Coordinates of C-alpha atoms and ligand atoms in Angstrom, one line a residue:
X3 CA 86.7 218.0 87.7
X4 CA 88.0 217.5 84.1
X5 CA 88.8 213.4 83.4
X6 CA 92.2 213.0 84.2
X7 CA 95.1 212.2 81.1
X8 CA 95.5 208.9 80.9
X9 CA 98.7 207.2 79.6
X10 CA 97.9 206.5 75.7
X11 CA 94.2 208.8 76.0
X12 CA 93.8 210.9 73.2
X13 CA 95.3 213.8 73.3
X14 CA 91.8 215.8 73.9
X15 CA 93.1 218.6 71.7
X16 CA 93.5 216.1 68.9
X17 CA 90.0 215.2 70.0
X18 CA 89.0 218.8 69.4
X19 CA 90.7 218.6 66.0
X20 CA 88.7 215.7 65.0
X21 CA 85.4 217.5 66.1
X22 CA 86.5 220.5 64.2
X23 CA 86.6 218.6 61.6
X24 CA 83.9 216.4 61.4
X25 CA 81.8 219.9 62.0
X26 CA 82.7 221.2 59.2
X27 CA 83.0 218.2 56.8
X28 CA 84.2 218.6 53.1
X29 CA 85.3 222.6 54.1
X30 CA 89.0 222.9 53.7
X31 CA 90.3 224.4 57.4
X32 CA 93.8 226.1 56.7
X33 CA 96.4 225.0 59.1
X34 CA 97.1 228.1 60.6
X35 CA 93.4 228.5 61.5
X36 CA 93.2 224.7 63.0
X37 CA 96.4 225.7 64.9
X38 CA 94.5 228.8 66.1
X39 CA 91.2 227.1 66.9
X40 CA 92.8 224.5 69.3
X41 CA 95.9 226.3 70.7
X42 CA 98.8 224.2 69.2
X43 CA 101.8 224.9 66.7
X44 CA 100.9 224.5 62.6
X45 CA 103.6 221.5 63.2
X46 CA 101.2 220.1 65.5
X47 CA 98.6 219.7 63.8
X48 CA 100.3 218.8 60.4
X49 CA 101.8 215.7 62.9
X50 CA 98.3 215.3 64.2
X51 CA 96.9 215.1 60.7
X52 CA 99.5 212.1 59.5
X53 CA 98.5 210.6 62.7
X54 CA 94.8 210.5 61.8
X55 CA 96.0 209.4 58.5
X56 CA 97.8 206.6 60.0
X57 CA 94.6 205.6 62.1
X58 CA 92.2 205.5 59.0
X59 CA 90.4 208.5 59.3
X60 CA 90.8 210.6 55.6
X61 CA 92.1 214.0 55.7
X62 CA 92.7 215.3 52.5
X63 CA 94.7 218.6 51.9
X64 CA 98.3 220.4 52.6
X65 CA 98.8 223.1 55.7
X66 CA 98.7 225.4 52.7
X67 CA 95.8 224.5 50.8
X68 CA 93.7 223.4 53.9
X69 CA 92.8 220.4 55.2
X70 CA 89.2 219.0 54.8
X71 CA 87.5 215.4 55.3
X72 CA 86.6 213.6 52.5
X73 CA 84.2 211.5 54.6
X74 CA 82.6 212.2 58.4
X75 CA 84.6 209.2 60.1
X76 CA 82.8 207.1 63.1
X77 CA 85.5 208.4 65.6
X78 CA 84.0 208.3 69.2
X79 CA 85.3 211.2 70.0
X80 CA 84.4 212.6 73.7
X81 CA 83.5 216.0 72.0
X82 CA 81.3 214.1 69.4
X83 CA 79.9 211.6 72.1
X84 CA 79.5 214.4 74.8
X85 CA 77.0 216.4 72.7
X86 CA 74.8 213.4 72.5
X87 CA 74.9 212.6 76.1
X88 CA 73.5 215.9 77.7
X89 CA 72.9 215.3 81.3
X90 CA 73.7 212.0 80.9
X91 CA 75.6 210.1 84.0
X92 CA 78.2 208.8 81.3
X93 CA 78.9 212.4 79.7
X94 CA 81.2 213.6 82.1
X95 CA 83.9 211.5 82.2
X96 CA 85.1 210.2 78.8
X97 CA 88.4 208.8 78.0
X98 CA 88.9 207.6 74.4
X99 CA 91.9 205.9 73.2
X100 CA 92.6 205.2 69.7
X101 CA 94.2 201.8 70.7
X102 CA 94.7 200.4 74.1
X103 CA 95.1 196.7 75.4
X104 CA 91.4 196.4 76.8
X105 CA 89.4 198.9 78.2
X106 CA 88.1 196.3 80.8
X107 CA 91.9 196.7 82.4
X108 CA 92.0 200.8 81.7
X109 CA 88.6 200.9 83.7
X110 CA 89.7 198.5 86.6
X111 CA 92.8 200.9 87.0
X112 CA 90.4 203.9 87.5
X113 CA 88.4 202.2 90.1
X114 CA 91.0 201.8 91.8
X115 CA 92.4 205.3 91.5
X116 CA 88.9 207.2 92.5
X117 CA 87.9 208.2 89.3
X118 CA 83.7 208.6 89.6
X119 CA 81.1 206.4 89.1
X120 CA 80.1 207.3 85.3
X121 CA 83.5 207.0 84.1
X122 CA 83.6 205.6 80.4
X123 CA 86.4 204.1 79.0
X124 CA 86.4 203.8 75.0
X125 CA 88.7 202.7 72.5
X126 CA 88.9 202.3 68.3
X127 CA 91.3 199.4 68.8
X128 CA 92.2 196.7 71.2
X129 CA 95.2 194.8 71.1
X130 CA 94.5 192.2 74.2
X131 CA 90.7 192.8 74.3
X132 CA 89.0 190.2 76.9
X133 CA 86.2 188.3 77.0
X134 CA 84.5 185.9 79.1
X135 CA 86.8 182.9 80.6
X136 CA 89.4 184.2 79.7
X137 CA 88.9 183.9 75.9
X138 CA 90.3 186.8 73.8
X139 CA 88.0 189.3 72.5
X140 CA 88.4 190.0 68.4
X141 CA 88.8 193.8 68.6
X142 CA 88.9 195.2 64.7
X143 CA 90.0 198.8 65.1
X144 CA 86.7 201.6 64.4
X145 CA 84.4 198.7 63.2
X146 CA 82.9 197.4 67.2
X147 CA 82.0 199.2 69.9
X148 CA 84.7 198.4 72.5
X149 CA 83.6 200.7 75.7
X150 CA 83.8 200.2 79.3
X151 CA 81.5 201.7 82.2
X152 CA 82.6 202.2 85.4
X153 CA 80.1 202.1 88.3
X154 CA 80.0 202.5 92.3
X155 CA 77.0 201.1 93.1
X156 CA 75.8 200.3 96.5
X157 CA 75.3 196.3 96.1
X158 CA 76.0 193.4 97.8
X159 CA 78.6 191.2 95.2
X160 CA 76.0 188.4 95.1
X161 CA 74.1 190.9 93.4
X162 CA 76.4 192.5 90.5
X163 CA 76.0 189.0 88.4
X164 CA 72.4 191.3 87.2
X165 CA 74.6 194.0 86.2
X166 CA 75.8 191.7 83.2
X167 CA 72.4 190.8 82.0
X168 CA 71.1 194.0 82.6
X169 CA 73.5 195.6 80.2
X170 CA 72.7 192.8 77.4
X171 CA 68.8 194.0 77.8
X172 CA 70.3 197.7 77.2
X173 CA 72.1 196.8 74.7
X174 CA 69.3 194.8 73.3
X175 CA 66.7 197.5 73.2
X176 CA 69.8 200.3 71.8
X177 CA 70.3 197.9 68.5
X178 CA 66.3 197.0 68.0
X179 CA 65.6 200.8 68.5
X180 CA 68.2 201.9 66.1
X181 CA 68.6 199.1 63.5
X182 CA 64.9 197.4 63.4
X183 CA 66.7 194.0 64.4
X184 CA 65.3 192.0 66.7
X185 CA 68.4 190.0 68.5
X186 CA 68.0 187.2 71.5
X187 CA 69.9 187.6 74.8
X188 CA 71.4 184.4 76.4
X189 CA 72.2 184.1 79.6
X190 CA 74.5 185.5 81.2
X191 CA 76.2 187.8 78.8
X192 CA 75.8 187.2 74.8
X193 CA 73.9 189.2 72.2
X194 CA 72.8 186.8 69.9
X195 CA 71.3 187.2 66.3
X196 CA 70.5 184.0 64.2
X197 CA 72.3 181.7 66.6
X198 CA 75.5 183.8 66.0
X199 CA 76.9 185.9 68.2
X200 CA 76.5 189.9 67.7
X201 CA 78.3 191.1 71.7
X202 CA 79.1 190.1 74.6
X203 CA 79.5 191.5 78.3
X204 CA 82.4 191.4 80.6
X205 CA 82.1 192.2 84.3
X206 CA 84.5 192.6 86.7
X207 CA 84.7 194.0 89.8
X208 CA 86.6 194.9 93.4
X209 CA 84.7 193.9 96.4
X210 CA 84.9 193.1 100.2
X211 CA 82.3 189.8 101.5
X212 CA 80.0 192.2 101.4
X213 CA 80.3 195.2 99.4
X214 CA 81.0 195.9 96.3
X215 CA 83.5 198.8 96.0
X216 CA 83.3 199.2 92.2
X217 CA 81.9 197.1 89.1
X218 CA 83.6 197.3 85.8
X219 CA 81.1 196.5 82.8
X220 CA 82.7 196.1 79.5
X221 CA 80.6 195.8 76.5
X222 CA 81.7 194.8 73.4
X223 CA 79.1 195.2 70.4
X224 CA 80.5 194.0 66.5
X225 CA 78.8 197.0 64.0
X226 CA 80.6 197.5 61.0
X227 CA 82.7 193.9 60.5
X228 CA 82.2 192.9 56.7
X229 CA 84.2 189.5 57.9
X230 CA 86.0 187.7 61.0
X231 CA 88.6 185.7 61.3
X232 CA 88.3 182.1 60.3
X233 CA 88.0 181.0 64.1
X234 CA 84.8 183.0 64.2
X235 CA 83.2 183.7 61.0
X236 CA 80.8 180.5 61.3
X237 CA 79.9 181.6 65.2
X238 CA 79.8 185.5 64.8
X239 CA 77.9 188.1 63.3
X240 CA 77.6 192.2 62.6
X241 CA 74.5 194.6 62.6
X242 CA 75.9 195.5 59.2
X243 CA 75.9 191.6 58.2
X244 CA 72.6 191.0 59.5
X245 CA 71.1 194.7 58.0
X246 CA 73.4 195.0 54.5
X247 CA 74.1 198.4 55.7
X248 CA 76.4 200.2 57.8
X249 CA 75.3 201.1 61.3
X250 CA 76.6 204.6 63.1
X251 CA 78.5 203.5 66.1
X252 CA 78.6 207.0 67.7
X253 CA 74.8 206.6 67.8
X254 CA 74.2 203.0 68.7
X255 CA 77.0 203.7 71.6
X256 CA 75.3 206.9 72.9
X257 CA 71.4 205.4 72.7
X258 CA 73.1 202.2 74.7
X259 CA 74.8 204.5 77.2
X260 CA 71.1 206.1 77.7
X261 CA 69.5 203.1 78.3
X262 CA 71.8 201.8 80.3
X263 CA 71.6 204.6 82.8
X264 CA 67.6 204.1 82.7
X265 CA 68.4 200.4 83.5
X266 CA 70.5 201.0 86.0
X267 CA 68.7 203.6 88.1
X268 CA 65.5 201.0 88.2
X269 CA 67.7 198.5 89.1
X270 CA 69.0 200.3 91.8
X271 CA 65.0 201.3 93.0
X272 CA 63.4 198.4 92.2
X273 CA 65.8 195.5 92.8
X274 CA 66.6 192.2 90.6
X275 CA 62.6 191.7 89.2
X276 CA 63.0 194.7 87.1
X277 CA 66.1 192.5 85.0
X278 CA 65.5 188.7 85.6
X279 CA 61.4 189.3 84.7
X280 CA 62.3 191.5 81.4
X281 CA 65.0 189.0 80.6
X282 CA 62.8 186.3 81.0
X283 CA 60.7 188.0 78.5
X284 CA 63.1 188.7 76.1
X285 CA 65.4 185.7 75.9
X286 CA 64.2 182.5 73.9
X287 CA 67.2 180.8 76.6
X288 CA 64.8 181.7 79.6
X289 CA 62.3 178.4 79.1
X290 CA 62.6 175.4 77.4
X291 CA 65.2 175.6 75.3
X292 CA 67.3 172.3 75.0
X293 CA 70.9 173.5 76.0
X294 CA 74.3 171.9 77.2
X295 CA 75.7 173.5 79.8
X296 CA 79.9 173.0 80.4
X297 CA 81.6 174.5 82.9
X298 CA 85.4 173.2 83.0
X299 CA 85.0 169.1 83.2
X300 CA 81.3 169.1 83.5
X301 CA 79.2 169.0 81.0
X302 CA 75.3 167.9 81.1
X303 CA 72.4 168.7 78.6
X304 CA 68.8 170.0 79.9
X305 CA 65.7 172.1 79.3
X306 CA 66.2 175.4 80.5
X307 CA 63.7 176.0 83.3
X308 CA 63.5 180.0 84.6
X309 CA 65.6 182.2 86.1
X310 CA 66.0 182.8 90.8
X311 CA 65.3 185.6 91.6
X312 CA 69.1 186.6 92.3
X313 CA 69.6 186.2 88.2
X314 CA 71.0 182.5 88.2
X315 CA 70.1 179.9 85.5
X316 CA 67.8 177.1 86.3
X317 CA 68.2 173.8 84.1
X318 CA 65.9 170.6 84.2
X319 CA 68.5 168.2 83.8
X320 CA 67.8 165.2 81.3
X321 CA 68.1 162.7 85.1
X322 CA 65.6 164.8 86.3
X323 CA 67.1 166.7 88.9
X324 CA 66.5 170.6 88.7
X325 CA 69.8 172.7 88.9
X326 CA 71.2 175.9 89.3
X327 CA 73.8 177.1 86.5
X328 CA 76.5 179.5 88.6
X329 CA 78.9 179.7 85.8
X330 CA 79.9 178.1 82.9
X331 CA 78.8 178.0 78.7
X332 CA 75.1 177.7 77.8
X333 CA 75.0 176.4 74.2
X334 CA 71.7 175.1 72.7
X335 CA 71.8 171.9 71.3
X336 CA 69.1 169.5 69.3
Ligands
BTN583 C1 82.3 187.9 76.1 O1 83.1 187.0 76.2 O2 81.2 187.6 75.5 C2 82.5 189.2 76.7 C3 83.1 190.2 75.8 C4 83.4 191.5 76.3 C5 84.2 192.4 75.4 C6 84.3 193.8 75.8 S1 85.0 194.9 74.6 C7 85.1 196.2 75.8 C8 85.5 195.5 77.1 N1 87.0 195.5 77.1 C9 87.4 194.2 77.2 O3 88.6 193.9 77.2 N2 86.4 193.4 77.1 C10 85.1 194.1 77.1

């Protein structure tokens, strides 16, 4: 079953242009050939063409002279993302938008329309993105990674709070494997990088008491930001910040969406030890690290003292008393 057309999708024959394209970088492609190769009018794709223009990717050339690329653009492109996903739950269904409001709400929509588990909602651009309690998430067009995964798994909803930190630990081992880094995970949902942030997870889902019906999992990853807005320059960061050097998003999003399917499957086999133990492991927030937890009015500062086995946050308040964090902003503090 082909992925159904979305309102605002890409157009996947403009997809198909871009792939031509990209396949054959620096060759000029005459119109009338591009028209021929993808099954639309030479008017199309001259409109198509401005319309890349207009979204930054940098077609040079005239229908009569040819058009050619004057540099391989990081488009994530189903075709483009497809061929690096063979066999892959999440190669089946891709639905890329060059701008869209949040993929977190394109992706709730499908689960509620039937769309299959695998489903991956991406997007250059968004112009509401969302992030955790209700913050906005900062959403600079074909710099992030702004992709949403949509999953049917058979879980009670106590248990999908794992499905957050699990994707932080796939998302941990995709950037050390492809950029050398070596970023921190704090619980429940940040990517961290010399105390700055670097992504965050979002997930949502639809459930009855006891089952979930479908879990939403939007991750958001910053790559290729040279800078942030003022708000957030002295709390964010970028893999190309923290490596000088620009990072390929098509192949830090595919090796993520690999991992992620590895993660998931053991989860699925081997229940909740096979995240909170390697989180544990991997997050300098699992022990001992002073922090100040708030959570709307409340705020206290502790030591943090383990994970439960269901994925919550234990905290050794400084009165003593040993607590469970359920929600709420983990900060460290001195
Ligand atoms: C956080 O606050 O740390 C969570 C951020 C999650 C952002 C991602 S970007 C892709 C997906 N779509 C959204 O609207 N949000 C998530």
């Amino acid at each position: 079953m082909a992925p159904t057309s979305l309102p605002g999708a890409t157009d996947r024959r403009l997809a198909s242009l871009l792939t031509l394209f990209a396949n054959n970088a620096t060759i000029a492609i005459s119109g009338s050939r591009i028209a021929k190769e993808i099954g639309v009018s030479r008017s199309t794709v001259w409109r198509w063409v401005e319309r890349l223009r207009e979204v930054g990717v940098r077609v040079k050339g005239r229908p009569n002279t040819g058009y050619f690329l004057e540099r391989v653009p990081d488009i994530l492109t189903p075709d483009l993302l497809r061929q690096q996903l063979k066999g892959s739950m999440f190669g089946k269904r891709i639905h890329h938008f060059f701008r869209t409001d949040s993929t977190n709400r394109v992706a709730m929509e499908l689960g509620y329309t039937n769309e299959p588990e695998g489903a991956v909602v991406i997007a250059e651009e968004q112009t509401a993105g969302r992030g955790r309690a209700g913050r906005n998430w900062h959403s600079e067009r074909a710099t992030g990674i702004y992709a949403t995964l949509l999953l049917r798994p058979k879980i009670s909803p106590v248990q999908a709070p794992l499905l957050t930190m699990m994707a932080g630990l796939s998302a941990y081992t995709a950037i050390q494997a492809q950029t050398g880094l070596q970023p921190d995970v704090k619980w429940p949902n940040d990517l961290m990088m010399n105390g700055k942030k670097l992504g965050g997870i979002l997930t949502e889902m639809h459930a009855e008491p006891t089952v979930v019906r479908f879990v939403i999992v939007g991750i958001g990853i910053n790559v290729n930001q040279e800078e942030f807005p003022a708000e957030l320059s002295a709390i964010a960061t970028s893999l190309r910040a923290e490596t000088g050097r620009g990072q390929s998003r098509l192949e830090l999003l595919a090796r993520l969406l690999r991992e992620f399917e590895t993660d998931y499957h053991r989860l699925l086999r081997d229940g909740s030890g096979s995240v909170t133990e390697r989180f544990a492991q991997v997050s300098s927030y699992a022990t001992g690290k002073k922090v100040r937890v708030t959570n709307g009015n409340e705020t206290y500062v502790g030591v943090t003292a383990g994970l439960r086995p269901e994925g919550l946050l234990q905290i050794q308040r400084e009165d003593g008393a040993l607590v469970t964090v359920f929600a709420g902003d983990v900060t460290e503090t001195r």
